[in-house]
Short mmCIF file of C-alpha atoms in Angstrom, two decimals:
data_model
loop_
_atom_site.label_atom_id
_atom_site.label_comp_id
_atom_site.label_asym_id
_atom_site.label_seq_id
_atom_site.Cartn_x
_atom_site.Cartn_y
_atom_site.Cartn_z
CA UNK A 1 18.58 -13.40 76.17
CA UNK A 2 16.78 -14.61 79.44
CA UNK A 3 16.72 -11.41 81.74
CA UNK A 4 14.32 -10.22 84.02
CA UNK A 5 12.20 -7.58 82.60
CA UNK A 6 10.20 -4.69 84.19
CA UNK A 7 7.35 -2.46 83.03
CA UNK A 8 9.81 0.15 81.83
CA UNK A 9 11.23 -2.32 79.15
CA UNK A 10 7.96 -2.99 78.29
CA UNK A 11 7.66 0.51 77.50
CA UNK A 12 10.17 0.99 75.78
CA UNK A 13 9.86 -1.81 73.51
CA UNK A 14 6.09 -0.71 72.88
CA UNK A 15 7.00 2.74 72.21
CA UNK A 16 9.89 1.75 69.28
CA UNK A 17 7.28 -0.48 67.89
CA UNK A 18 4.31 1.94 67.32
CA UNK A 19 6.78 5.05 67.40
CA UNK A 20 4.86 6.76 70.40
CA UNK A 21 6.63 8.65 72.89
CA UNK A 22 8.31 6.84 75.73
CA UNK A 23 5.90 8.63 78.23
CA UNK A 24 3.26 8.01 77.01
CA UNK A 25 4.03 3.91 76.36
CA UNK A 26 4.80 3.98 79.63
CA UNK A 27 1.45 4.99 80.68
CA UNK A 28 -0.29 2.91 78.36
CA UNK A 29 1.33 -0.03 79.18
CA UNK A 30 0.62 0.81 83.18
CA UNK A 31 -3.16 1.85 82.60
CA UNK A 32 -3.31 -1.55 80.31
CA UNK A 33 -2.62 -3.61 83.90
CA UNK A 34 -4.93 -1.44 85.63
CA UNK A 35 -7.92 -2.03 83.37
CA UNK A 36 -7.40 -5.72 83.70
CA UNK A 37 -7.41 -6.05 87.04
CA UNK A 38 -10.24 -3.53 87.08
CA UNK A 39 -11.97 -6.13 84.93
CA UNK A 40 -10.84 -8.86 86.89
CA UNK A 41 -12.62 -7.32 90.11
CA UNK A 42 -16.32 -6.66 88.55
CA UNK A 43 -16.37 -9.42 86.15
CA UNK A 44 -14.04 -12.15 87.06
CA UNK A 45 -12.51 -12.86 83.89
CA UNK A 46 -10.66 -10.20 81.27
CA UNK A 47 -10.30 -11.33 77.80
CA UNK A 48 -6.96 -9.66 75.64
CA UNK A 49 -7.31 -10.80 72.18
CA UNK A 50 -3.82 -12.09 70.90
CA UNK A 51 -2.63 -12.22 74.50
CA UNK A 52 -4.89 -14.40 77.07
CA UNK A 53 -7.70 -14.42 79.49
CA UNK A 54 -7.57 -14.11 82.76
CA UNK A 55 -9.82 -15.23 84.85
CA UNK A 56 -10.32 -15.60 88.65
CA UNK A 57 -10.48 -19.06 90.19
CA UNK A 58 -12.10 -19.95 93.43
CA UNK A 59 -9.58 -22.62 95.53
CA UNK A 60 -11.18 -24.49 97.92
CA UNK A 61 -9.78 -24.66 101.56
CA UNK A 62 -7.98 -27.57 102.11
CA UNK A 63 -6.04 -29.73 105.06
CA UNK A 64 -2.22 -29.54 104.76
CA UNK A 65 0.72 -30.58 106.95
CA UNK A 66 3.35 -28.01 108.20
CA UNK A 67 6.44 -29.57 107.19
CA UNK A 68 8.48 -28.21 109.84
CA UNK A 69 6.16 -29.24 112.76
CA UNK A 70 4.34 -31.83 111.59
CA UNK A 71 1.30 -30.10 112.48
CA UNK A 72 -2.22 -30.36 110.63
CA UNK A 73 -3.24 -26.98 109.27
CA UNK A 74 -6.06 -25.49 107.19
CA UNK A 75 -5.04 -23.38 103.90
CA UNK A 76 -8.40 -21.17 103.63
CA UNK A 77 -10.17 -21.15 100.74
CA UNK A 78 -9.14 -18.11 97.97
CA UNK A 79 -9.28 -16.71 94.88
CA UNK A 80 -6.28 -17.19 92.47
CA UNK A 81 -5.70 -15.38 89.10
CA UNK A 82 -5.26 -17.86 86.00
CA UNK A 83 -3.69 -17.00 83.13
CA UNK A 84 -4.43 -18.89 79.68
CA UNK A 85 -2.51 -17.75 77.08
CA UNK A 86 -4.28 -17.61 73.81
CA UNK A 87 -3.06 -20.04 70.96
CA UNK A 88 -1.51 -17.52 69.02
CA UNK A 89 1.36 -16.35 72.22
CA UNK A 90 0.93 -19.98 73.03
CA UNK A 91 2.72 -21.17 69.91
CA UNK A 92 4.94 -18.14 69.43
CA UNK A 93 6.45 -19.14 73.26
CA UNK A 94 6.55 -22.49 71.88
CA UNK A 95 8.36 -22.14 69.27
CA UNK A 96 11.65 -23.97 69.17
CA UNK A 97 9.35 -27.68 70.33
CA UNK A 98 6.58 -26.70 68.01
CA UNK A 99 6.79 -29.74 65.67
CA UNK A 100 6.63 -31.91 68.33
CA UNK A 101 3.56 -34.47 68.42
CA UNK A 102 2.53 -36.59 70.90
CA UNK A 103 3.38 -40.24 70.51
CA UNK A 104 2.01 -43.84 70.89
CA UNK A 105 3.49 -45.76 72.65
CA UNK A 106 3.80 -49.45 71.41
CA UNK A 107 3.28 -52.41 74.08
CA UNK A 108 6.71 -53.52 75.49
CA UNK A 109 8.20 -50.02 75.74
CA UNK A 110 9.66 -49.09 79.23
CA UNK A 111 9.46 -45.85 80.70
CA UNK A 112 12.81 -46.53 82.34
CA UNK A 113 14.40 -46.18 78.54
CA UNK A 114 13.60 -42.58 78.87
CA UNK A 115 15.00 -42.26 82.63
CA UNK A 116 18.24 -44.29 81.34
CA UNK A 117 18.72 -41.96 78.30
CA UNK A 118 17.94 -39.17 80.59
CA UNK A 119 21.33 -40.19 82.40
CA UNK A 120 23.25 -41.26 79.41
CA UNK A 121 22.53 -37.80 77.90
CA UNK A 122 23.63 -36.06 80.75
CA UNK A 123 26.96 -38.00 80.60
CA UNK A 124 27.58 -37.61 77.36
CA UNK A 125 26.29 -34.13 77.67
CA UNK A 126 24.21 -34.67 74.49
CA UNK A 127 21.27 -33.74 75.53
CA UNK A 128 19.00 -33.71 72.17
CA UNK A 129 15.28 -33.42 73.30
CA UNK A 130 14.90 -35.02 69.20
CA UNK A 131 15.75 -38.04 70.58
CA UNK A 132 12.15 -38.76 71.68
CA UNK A 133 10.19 -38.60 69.15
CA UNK A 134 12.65 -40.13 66.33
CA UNK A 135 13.37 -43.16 68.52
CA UNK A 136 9.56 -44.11 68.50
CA UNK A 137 8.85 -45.21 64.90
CA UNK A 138 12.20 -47.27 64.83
CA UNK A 139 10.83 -49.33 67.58
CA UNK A 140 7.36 -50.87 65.78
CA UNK A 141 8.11 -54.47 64.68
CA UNK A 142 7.84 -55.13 61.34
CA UNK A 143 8.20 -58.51 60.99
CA UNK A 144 4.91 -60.23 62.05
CA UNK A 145 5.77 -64.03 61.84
CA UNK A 146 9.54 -65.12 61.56
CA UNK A 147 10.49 -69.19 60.95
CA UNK A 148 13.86 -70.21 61.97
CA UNK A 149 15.60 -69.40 58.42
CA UNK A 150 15.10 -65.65 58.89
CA UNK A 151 16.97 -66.41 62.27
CA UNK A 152 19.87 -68.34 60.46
CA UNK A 153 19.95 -65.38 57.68
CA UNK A 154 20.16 -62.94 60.64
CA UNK A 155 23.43 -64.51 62.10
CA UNK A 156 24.96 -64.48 58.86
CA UNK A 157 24.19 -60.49 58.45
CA UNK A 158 25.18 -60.30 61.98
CA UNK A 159 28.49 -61.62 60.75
CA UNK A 160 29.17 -59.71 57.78
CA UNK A 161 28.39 -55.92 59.70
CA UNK A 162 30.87 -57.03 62.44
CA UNK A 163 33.61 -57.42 59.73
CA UNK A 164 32.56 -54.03 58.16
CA UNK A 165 32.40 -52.39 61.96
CA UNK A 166 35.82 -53.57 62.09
CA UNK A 167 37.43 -51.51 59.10
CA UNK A 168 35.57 -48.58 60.11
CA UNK A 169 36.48 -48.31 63.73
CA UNK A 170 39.99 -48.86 62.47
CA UNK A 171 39.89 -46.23 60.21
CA UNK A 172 38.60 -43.76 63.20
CA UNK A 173 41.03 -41.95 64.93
CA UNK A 174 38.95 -40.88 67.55
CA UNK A 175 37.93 -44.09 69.77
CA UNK A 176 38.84 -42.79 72.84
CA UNK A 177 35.42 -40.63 72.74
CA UNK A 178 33.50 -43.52 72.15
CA UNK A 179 34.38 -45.74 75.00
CA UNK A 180 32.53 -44.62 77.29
CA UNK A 181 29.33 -45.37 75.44
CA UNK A 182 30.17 -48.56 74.18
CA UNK A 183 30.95 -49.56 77.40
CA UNK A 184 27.03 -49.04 78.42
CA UNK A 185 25.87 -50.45 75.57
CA UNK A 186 27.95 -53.50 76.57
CA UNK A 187 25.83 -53.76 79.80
CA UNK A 188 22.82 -54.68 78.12
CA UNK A 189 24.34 -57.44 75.62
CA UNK A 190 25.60 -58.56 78.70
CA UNK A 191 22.43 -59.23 80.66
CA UNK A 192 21.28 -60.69 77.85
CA UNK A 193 24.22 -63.57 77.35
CA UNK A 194 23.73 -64.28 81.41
CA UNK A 195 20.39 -65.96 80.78
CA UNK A 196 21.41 -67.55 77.98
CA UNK A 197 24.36 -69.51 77.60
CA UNK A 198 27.16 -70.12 80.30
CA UNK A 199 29.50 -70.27 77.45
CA UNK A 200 28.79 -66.50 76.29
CA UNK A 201 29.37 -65.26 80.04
CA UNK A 202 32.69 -66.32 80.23
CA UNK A 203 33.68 -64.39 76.95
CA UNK A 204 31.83 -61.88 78.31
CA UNK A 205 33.59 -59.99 80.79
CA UNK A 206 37.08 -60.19 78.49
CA UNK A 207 35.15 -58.38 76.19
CA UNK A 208 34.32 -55.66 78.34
CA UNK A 209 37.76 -55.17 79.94
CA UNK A 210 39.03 -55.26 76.11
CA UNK A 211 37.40 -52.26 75.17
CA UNK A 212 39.00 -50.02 77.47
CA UNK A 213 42.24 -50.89 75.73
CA UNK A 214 43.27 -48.89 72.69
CA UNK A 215 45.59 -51.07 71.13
CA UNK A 216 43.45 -54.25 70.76
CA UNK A 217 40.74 -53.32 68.82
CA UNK A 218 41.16 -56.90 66.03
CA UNK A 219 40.93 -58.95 69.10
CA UNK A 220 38.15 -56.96 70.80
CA UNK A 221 36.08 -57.15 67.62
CA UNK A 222 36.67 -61.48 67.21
CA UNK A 223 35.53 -61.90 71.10
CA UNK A 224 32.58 -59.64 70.03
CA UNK A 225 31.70 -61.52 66.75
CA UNK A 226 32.05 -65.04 68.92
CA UNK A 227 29.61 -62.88 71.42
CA UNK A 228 27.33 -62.12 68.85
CA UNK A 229 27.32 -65.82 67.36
CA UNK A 230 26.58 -67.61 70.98
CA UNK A 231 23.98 -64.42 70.85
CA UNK A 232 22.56 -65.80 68.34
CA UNK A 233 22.57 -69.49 68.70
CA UNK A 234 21.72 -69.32 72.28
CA UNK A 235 18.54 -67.63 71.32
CA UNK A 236 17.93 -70.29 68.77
CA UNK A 237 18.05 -72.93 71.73
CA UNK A 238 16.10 -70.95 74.07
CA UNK A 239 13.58 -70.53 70.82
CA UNK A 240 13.11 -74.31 70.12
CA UNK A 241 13.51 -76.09 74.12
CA UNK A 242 12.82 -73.65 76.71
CA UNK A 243 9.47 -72.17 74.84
CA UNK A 244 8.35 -70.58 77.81
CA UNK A 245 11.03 -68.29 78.67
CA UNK A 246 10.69 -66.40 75.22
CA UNK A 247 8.66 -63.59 76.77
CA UNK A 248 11.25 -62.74 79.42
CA UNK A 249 13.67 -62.78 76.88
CA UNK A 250 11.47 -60.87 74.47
CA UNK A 251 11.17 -58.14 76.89
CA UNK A 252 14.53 -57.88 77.94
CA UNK A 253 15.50 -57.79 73.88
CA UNK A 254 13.21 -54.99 73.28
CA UNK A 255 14.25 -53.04 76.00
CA UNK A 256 18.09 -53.32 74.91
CA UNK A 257 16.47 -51.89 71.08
CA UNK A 258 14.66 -49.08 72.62
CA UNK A 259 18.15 -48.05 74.15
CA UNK A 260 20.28 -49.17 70.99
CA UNK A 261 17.79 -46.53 69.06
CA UNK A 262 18.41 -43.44 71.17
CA UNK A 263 22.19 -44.16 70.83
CA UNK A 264 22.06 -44.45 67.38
CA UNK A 265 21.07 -40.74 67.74
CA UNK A 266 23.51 -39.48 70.01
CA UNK A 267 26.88 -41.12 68.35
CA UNK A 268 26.70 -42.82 65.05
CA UNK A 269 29.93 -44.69 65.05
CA UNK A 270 29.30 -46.67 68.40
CA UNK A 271 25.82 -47.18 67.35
CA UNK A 272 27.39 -49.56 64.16
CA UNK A 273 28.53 -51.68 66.52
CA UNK A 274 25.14 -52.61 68.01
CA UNK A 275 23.63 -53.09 64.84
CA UNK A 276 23.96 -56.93 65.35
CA UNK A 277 22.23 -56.81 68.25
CA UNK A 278 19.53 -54.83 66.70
CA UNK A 279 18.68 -57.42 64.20
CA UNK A 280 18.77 -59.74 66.46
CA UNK A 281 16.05 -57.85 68.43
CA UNK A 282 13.82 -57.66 65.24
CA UNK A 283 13.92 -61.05 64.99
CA UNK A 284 12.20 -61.30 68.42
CA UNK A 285 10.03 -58.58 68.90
CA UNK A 286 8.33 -59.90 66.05
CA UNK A 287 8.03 -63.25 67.69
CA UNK A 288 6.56 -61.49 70.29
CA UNK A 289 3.98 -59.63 68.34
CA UNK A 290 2.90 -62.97 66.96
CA UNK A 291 -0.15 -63.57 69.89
CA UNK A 292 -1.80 -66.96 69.41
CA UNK A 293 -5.48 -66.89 68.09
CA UNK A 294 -7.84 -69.05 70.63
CA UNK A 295 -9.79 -71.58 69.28
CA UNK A 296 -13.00 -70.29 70.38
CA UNK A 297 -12.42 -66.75 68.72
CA UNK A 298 -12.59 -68.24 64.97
CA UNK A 299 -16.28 -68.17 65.12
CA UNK A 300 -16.53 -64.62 65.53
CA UNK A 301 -15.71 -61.73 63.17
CA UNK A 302 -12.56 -59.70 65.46
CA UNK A 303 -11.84 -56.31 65.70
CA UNK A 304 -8.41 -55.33 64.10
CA UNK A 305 -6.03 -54.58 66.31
CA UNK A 306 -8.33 -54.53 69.65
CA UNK A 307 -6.98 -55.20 73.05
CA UNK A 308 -9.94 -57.75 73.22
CA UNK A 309 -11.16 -60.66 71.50
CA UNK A 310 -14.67 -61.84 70.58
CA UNK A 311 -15.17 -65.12 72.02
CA UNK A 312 -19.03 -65.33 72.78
CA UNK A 313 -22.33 -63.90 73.20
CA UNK A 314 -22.83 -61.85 76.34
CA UNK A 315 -26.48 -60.99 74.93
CA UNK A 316 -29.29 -59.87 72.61
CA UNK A 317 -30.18 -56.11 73.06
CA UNK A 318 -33.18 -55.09 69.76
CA UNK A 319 -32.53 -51.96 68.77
CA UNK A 320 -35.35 -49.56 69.77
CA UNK A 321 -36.32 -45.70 69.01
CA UNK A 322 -34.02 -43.91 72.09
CA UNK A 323 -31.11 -46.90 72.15
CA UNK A 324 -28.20 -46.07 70.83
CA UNK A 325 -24.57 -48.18 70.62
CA UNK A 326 -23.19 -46.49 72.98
CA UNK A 327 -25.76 -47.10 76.01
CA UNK A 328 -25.10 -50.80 75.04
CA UNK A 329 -21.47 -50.49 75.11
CA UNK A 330 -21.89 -48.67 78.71
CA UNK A 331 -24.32 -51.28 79.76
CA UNK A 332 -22.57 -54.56 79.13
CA UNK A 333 -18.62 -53.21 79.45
CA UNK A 334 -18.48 -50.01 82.09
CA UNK A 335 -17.53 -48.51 79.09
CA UNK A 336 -18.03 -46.19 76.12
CA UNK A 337 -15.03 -47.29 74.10
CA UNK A 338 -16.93 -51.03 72.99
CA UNK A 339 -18.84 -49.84 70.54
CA UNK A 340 -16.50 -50.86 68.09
CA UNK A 341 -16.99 -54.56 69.28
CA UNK A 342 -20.38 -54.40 69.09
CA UNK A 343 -20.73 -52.81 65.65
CA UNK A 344 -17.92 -55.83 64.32
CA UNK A 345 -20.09 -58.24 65.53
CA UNK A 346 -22.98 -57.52 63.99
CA UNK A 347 -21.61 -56.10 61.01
CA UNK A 348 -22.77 -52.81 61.43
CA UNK A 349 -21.02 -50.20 59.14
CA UNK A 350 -22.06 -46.82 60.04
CA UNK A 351 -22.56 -46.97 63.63
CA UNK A 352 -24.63 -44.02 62.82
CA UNK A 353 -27.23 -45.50 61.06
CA UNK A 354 -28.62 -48.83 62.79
CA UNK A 355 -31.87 -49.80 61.65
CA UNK A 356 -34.63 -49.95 63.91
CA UNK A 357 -35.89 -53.57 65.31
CA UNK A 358 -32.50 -54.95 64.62
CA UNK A 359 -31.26 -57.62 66.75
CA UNK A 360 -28.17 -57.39 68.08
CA UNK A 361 -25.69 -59.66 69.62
CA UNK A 362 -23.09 -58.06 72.60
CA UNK A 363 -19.65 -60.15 71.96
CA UNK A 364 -18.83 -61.26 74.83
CA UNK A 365 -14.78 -60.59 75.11
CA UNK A 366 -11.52 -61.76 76.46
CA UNK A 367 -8.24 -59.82 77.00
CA UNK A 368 -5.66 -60.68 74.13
CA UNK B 1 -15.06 -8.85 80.01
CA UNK B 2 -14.12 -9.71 76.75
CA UNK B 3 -12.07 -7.70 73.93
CA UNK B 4 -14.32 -5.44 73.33
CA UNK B 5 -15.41 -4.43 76.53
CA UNK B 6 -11.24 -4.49 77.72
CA UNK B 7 -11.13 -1.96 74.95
CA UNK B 8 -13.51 0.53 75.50
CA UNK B 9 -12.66 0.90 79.50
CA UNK B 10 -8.65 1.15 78.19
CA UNK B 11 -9.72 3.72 75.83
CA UNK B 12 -11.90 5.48 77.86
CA UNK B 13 -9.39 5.63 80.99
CA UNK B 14 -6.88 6.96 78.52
CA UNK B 15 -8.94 9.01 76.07
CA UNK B 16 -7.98 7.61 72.96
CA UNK B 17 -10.67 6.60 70.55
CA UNK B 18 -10.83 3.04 70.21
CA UNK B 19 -9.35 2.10 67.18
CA UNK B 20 -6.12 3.82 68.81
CA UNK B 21 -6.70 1.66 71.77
CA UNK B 22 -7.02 -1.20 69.74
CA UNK B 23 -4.08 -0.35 67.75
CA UNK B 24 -1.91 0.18 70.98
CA UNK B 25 -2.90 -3.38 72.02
CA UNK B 26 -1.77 -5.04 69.30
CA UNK B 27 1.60 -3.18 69.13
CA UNK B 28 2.10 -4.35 73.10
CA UNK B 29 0.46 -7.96 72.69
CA UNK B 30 3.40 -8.33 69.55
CA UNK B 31 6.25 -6.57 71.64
CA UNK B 32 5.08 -9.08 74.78
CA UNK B 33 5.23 -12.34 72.18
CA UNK B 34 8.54 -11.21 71.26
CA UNK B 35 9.78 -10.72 74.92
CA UNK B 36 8.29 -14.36 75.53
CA UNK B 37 9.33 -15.80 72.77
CA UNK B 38 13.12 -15.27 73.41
CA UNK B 39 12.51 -16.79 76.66
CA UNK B 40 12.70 -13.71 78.97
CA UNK B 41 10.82 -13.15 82.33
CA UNK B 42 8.83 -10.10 82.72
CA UNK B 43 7.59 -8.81 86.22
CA UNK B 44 5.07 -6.02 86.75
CA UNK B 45 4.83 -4.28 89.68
CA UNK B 46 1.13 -5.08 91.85
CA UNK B 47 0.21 -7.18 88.78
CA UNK B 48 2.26 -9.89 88.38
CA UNK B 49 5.02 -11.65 86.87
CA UNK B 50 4.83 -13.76 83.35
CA UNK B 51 7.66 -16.34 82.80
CA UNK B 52 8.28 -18.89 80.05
CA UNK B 53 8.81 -22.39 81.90
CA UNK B 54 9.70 -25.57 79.81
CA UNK B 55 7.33 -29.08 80.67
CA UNK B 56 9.52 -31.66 79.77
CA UNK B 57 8.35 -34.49 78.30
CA UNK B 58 6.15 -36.90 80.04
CA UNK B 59 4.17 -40.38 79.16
CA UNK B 60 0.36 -40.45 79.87
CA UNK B 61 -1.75 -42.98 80.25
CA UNK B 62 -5.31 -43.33 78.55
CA UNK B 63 -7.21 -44.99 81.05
CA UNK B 64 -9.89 -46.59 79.21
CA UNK B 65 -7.98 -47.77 76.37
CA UNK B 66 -4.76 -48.29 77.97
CA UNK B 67 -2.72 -46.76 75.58
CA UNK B 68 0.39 -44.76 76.56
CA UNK B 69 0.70 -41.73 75.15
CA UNK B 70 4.57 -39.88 74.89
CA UNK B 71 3.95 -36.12 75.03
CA UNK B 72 6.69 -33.61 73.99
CA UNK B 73 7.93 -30.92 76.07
CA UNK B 74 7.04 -27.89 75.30
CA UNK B 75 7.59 -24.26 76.70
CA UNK B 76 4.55 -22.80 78.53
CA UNK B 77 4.00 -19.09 79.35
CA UNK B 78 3.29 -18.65 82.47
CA UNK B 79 1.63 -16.54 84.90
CA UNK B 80 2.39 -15.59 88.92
CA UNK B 81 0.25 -13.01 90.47
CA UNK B 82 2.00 -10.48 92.48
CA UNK B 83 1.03 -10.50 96.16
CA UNK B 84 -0.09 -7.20 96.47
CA UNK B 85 -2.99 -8.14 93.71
CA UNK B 86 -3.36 -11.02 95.53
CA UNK B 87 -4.46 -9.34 98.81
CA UNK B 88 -6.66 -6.74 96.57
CA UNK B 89 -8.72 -9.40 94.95
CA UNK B 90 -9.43 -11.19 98.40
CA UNK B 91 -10.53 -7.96 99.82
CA UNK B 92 -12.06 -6.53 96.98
CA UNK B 93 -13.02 -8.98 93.87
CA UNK B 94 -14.87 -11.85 96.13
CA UNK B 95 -18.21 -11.75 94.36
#
């Protein structure tokens, strides 16, 4: 139902509604235009209840570039019309993505996730704007600290869901669908198995050219299992010699999640066959999350889940009649959004209510 | 010019009384969130033309707290003035 309306529709939509004569709409609706640009010209702005305001806007003039020429030119100043729709049309028009809240996003989330699903959606021609917002949540780590026997009980699980993949992609008819998503979803594991073991890149590559085979879906599924074990082991080495490299691999792991979780959305068979991978993932984004407490920060009382940490004393501020947190917070950090730090330090509850004379110490801080 | 005063020069260019007006408004400001609402694109001569565009979604960034923020997309109503109105409030409505 997206056509190009005129005035007349207008009309005679208006006049069905309030059962006037289709004259007469039409007139209203015409003389309804009028007024408000009437309004617009003596008082600059015309409120409609239900509908909008509109207001006039002054733009300044500005330097632009002709494209064609490459010549500098002035756009002169003017006056534009803005429209603001009022809430009520705002959310009628808005309807169908109404439910929709904005998100935040955890550390380690790429934005090129969203430009990759973009694509994949396109190809798959699935494009689900629910994606989005769903995939979030499934992405916060809930394991805070994981020991090496989690990692063990991991491969074992990893084990047991490739055996159960394996009966239900046999029982599915319908494979040929699904290749050309597993096939990305390869990519990643891929990547992955490059930095880790040699051994895991030579399997690699059979694996991929398997699954574009119908016939061999027993073998395809052992090469994957031994894929998944040298996953798995591979990251247990990296883990326990090569300490340092953990971030990249972190990264690279949570990345391959993110991706794993908006295909879980889009085709639910294919997205069984990652679930290994997924654990795996878990395992160490949690790591990840696990940031190492300095020394020097034990003193100090911290703020829960700050970007900062308290590891000194910048300064004593007392608290006089006309200081408030805030000025503090602006003083010492170029900032208004301290005050927190400040309050934690001193153990101030209600940064409301600080009693007058008090001393207070400014945390000096350090970025986690 | 708010409501009010929209509704009194309406009623008084068309002689209703205002509660007519009023009433009239309401029935067009319903009929236009129904047009909108099913997406369609509505063009009035020398005023203007109203369209429904979808934002898709996009990821902000707080800059003091350095969070990033995913926000959904959502369908905006929109509104182009005609050119005609254009050239009448430069001449005219400069105050």
């Amino acid at each position: 139902m997206e056509q190009k309306l005129t005035l007349a529709d207008l009309a005679s939509g208006l006049s069905r509604r309030a059962s006037v004569p289709l004259r007469y709409s039409e007139d209203f609706v015409r003389s309804f235009f009028n007024v408000i640009e009437d309004g617009l010209m003596h008082d600059n702005i015309v409120k409609v209840k239900g509908f909008g305001t509109f207001k006039l806007v002054g733009v300044d003039a500005r330097e632009s570039i002709n494209v064609n020429t490459g010549e500098r030119i002035e756009i002169a100043g003017h006056t534009k019309v803005s429209f603001i729709p009022d809430p009520a049309i705002r959310d009628t028009v808005n309807k169908p993505f109404l439910e929709f809240e904005t998100v935040i996003l955890n550390e380690g989330t790429d934005t090129a996730i969203m430009e990759a699903m973009d694509v994949e959606s396109e190809i798959a021609e699935v494009t689900d704007l629910t994606d989005v917002p769903v995939a979030q949540p499934m992405e916060t780590p809930e394991e805070e600290t994981v020991d090496e026997d989690t990692s063990v009980e991991e491969k074992e699980q990893v084990k047991k869901q490739e055996e159960t993949i394996e009966i239900v992609k046999e029982e599915v008819p319908t494979e040929v669908v699904n290749e050309p998503m597993e096939q990305v979803e390869k990519k990643p594991i891929e990547k992955e198995m490059k930095s880790q073991s040699a051994e895991a890149e030579i399997t690699q590559p059979a694996v991929c050219k398997k699954c574009t085979c119908c016939h061999c879906w027993s073998h395809f599924f052992l090469f994957l299992l031994t894929a998944a074990v040298f996953t798995v082991i591979g990251y247990i080495l990296a883990e326990y010699w090569h300490p340092v490299t953990l971030p990249k691999l972190c990264s690279e792991n949570t990345e391959e999640k993110a991706s794993v979780a908006t295909k879980t959305l889009t085709d639910n068979i294919p997205a069984k066959v990652v679930t290994p991978a997924d654990s795996v993932t878990a395992v160490s984004s949690g790591k990840e999350k696990h940031v190492k407490q300095p020394s020097e920060t034990l003193a100090y009382p911290q703020v829960e889940d700050g970007e900062y940490w308290i590891v000194g004393i910048e300064g004593t501020e007392i608290m006089k009649p006309g200081c408030t947190l805030l000025n503090f917070s602006i003083k010492y950090y170029k900032s208004k959004d301290f005050v927190n730090y400040i309050c934690t330090m001193n153990d101030i509850k209600n940064p409301d209510i600080v009693s007058l004379n008090k001393e207070l110490r400014i945390p000096k801080l350090k970025k986690k | 010019m708010n409501n009010k005063e929209f509704i009194t020069a309406l009623s008084q260019k068309e002689s209703l009384s205002q509660r007519d007006a009023q009433m009239l408004v309401n029935h067009l400001v319903a009929e236009l969130a129904s047009l909108f609402e099913n997406g369609n694109l509505l063009a009035v001569q020398n005023f203007g033309q109203f369209e429904v565009k979808k934002k898709m979604e996009r990821v902000v960034n707080n800059p003091s707290t350095g969070q990033r923020m995913l926000v959904p997309p959502k369908l905006v109503l929109n509104f182009k003035s005609s050119p005609n109105l254009k050239e009448r409030i430069q001449k005219g409505g400069e105050v």
